[in-house]
Amino acid sequence: MDKYYYFDNNATTRISLAVSKAMAEASYYEYGNASSSYSLGLQARERVTDARKKVASLFSGEPDDIIFTSGATESNCTVIHSALKTNADRRIILTSAVEHPSVANTLKHYAEEGYVVISIPVTEAGVDLDELEQYLSRDVALMSFMAVNNETGMIFPIDEIFRCVKQFDSNIICHSDCVQAVGKANIPFSYADFLTISAHKFHGPKGIGCIYKKREVDLHPLLYGGGQEKGIRSGTENVTGIIGMGVAAAETASSLEHIEFLQRQQKKLEDALLKEGAYIVGRRADRVPGVTNVGFSGVEAYELQMQLNRKRIFVSTGSACSSNKIGISPVIRAMGVPEAYASTVRISMSKFTTEDEVDYLTETMLQLTRKLMDTQK
Ligand code: PLP
């Protein structure tokens, strides 16, 4: 493929070379079933154990706290399903108004089943912690609140939110989708019962993720079968994926020097776009580095995305996993972004992004938006 400019790292990231090599080797030589008791199986099991340790270190947890799944969608569904079973006598679910569909649509399903799902408002300033208490009651079964929003990069104060919840009632199960936090923000493990992540968002492979579970809380399975992962997640272990996730976790934990670089690139990009009249969603909020959600009055995001694509620049519109849908993202709408700017594109960088790429993006975006705004006049 000719040179391209990848700015959609919140949708997925490029697999790192070390991850790719480890997986290629393991898939060929270490193809044993990790549940088999002969040497080839035991070798696979050892690799899984080693990866589990590496992944646990992302949460400052123990290997036993990690349950591997097929990704964050499955992890989120499992945790929600489990929490409602644990607190079967309760009917209220608290969540944020800006969750990823893997949480939002799972909760929609439970709302149809009779649960009361309350979405806590999120504005561009973040969450109003003083308001939080009004949502708490002894009928709350679960609070599911993401750590970092995938569309805007906004960081939420999960430790504070969950502390408040647990102080009110320690039996309310607290879950945070931390998919977009890994390698970019602190993982909020202090008060959470469950945290969920996905390897392909931090330079690991697709189709593998995990649940981090606090030791003392129950986790009921969503899938039944051969009893792998201590009976919580049946199905033959994805050994190659797990190995890849382990390498990606170790690389992420040891390389945070790109954060400052991304902060600088983001500032440079945003300053240039603001001069052209751009509206940057959550501009003054606490955000992860390298994520900019931007709208221009009179510019249709899908049109801008297509024109950027012609220049071999890849950005997204709407939510990561539904970028082919046209229209205003429900997250942007829920946050109350002014209508004129609500058609936004999301630019998301990674540790592989270079300064030249950001410069090319900035220049091209400015040219294209000027032209698009002129055609509106
Ligand atoms: N949660 C968030 C915040 C995400 O950004 C995504 C993917 O875009 C997911 C969950 C789903 O992850 P997976 O692709 O592993 O199912």
Short mmCIF file of N, CA and C in Angstrom, two decimals, residues 30-38 40-49 52 228-229 236-239 242:
data_model
loop_
_atom_site.label_atom_id
_atom_site.label_comp_id
_atom_site.label_asym_id
_atom_site.label_seq_id
_atom_site.Cartn_x
_atom_site.Cartn_y
_atom_site.Cartn_z
N GLU A 30 3.70 -23.34 18.70
CA GLU A 30 3.05 -23.63 20.00
C GLU A 30 1.54 -23.73 19.83
N TYR A 31 1.18 -24.65 18.95
CA TYR A 31 -0.23 -24.74 18.59
C TYR A 31 -1.03 -25.67 19.50
N GLY A 32 -0.40 -26.17 20.56
CA GLY A 32 -1.10 -27.08 21.47
C GLY A 32 -2.30 -26.42 22.13
N ASN A 33 -3.23 -27.27 22.55
CA ASN A 33 -4.39 -26.77 23.30
C ASN A 33 -3.93 -26.55 24.75
N ALA A 34 -4.11 -25.36 25.23
CA ALA A 34 -3.59 -25.01 26.56
C ALA A 34 -4.25 -25.82 27.68
N SER A 35 -5.30 -26.57 27.36
CA SER A 35 -5.93 -27.41 28.39
C SER A 35 -5.47 -28.86 28.31
N SER A 36 -4.60 -29.19 27.33
CA SER A 36 -4.11 -30.57 27.20
C SER A 36 -2.98 -30.82 28.19
N SER A 37 -2.88 -32.07 28.67
CA SER A 37 -1.91 -32.30 29.75
C SER A 37 -0.57 -32.84 29.28
N TYR A 38 -0.36 -33.04 27.98
CA TYR A 38 0.97 -33.45 27.48
C TYR A 38 1.81 -32.20 27.23
N LEU A 40 3.14 -30.47 24.78
CA LEU A 40 2.81 -29.36 23.86
C LEU A 40 1.69 -28.47 24.46
N GLY A 41 0.75 -29.12 25.13
CA GLY A 41 -0.32 -28.38 25.80
C GLY A 41 0.21 -27.58 26.98
N LEU A 42 1.11 -28.22 27.74
CA LEU A 42 1.66 -27.53 28.92
C LEU A 42 2.49 -26.31 28.52
N GLN A 43 3.17 -26.49 27.37
CA GLN A 43 3.98 -25.36 26.86
C GLN A 43 3.05 -24.17 26.53
N ALA A 44 1.93 -24.48 25.89
CA ALA A 44 0.96 -23.43 25.56
C ALA A 44 0.42 -22.80 26.85
N ARG A 45 0.14 -23.66 27.84
CA ARG A 45 -0.38 -23.15 29.12
C ARG A 45 0.62 -22.21 29.79
N GLU A 46 1.90 -22.59 29.71
CA GLU A 46 2.94 -21.73 30.30
C GLU A 46 2.96 -20.36 29.65
N ARG A 47 2.80 -20.36 28.32
CA ARG A 47 2.79 -19.07 27.61
C ARG A 47 1.58 -18.23 28.03
N VAL A 48 0.46 -18.90 28.24
CA VAL A 48 -0.75 -18.19 28.68
C VAL A 48 -0.51 -17.61 30.08
N THR A 49 0.12 -18.41 30.94
CA THR A 49 0.40 -17.94 32.32
C THR A 49 1.31 -16.73 32.30
N ARG A 52 -0.59 -13.76 31.14
CA ARG A 52 -1.54 -13.33 32.18
C ARG A 52 -0.84 -12.40 33.18
N GLN A 228 -12.99 -23.48 30.74
CA GLN A 228 -11.70 -22.75 30.72
C GLN A 228 -11.83 -21.43 31.50
N GLU A 229 -10.69 -20.82 31.77
CA GLU A 229 -10.65 -19.57 32.54
C GLU A 229 -11.47 -19.70 33.84
N THR A 236 -11.91 -22.92 23.96
CA THR A 236 -10.46 -23.15 23.86
C THR A 236 -9.73 -21.81 23.89
N GLU A 237 -8.72 -21.74 24.72
CA GLU A 237 -7.98 -20.48 24.86
C GLU A 237 -7.38 -20.04 23.52
N ASN A 238 -7.50 -18.77 23.26
CA ASN A 238 -6.88 -18.18 22.05
C ASN A 238 -5.41 -17.91 22.40
N VAL A 239 -4.62 -19.00 22.38
CA VAL A 239 -3.24 -18.90 22.89
C VAL A 239 -2.44 -17.83 22.13
N ILE A 242 -3.60 -14.44 23.13
CA ILE A 242 -3.22 -14.14 24.52
C ILE A 242 -1.73 -13.79 24.58
#
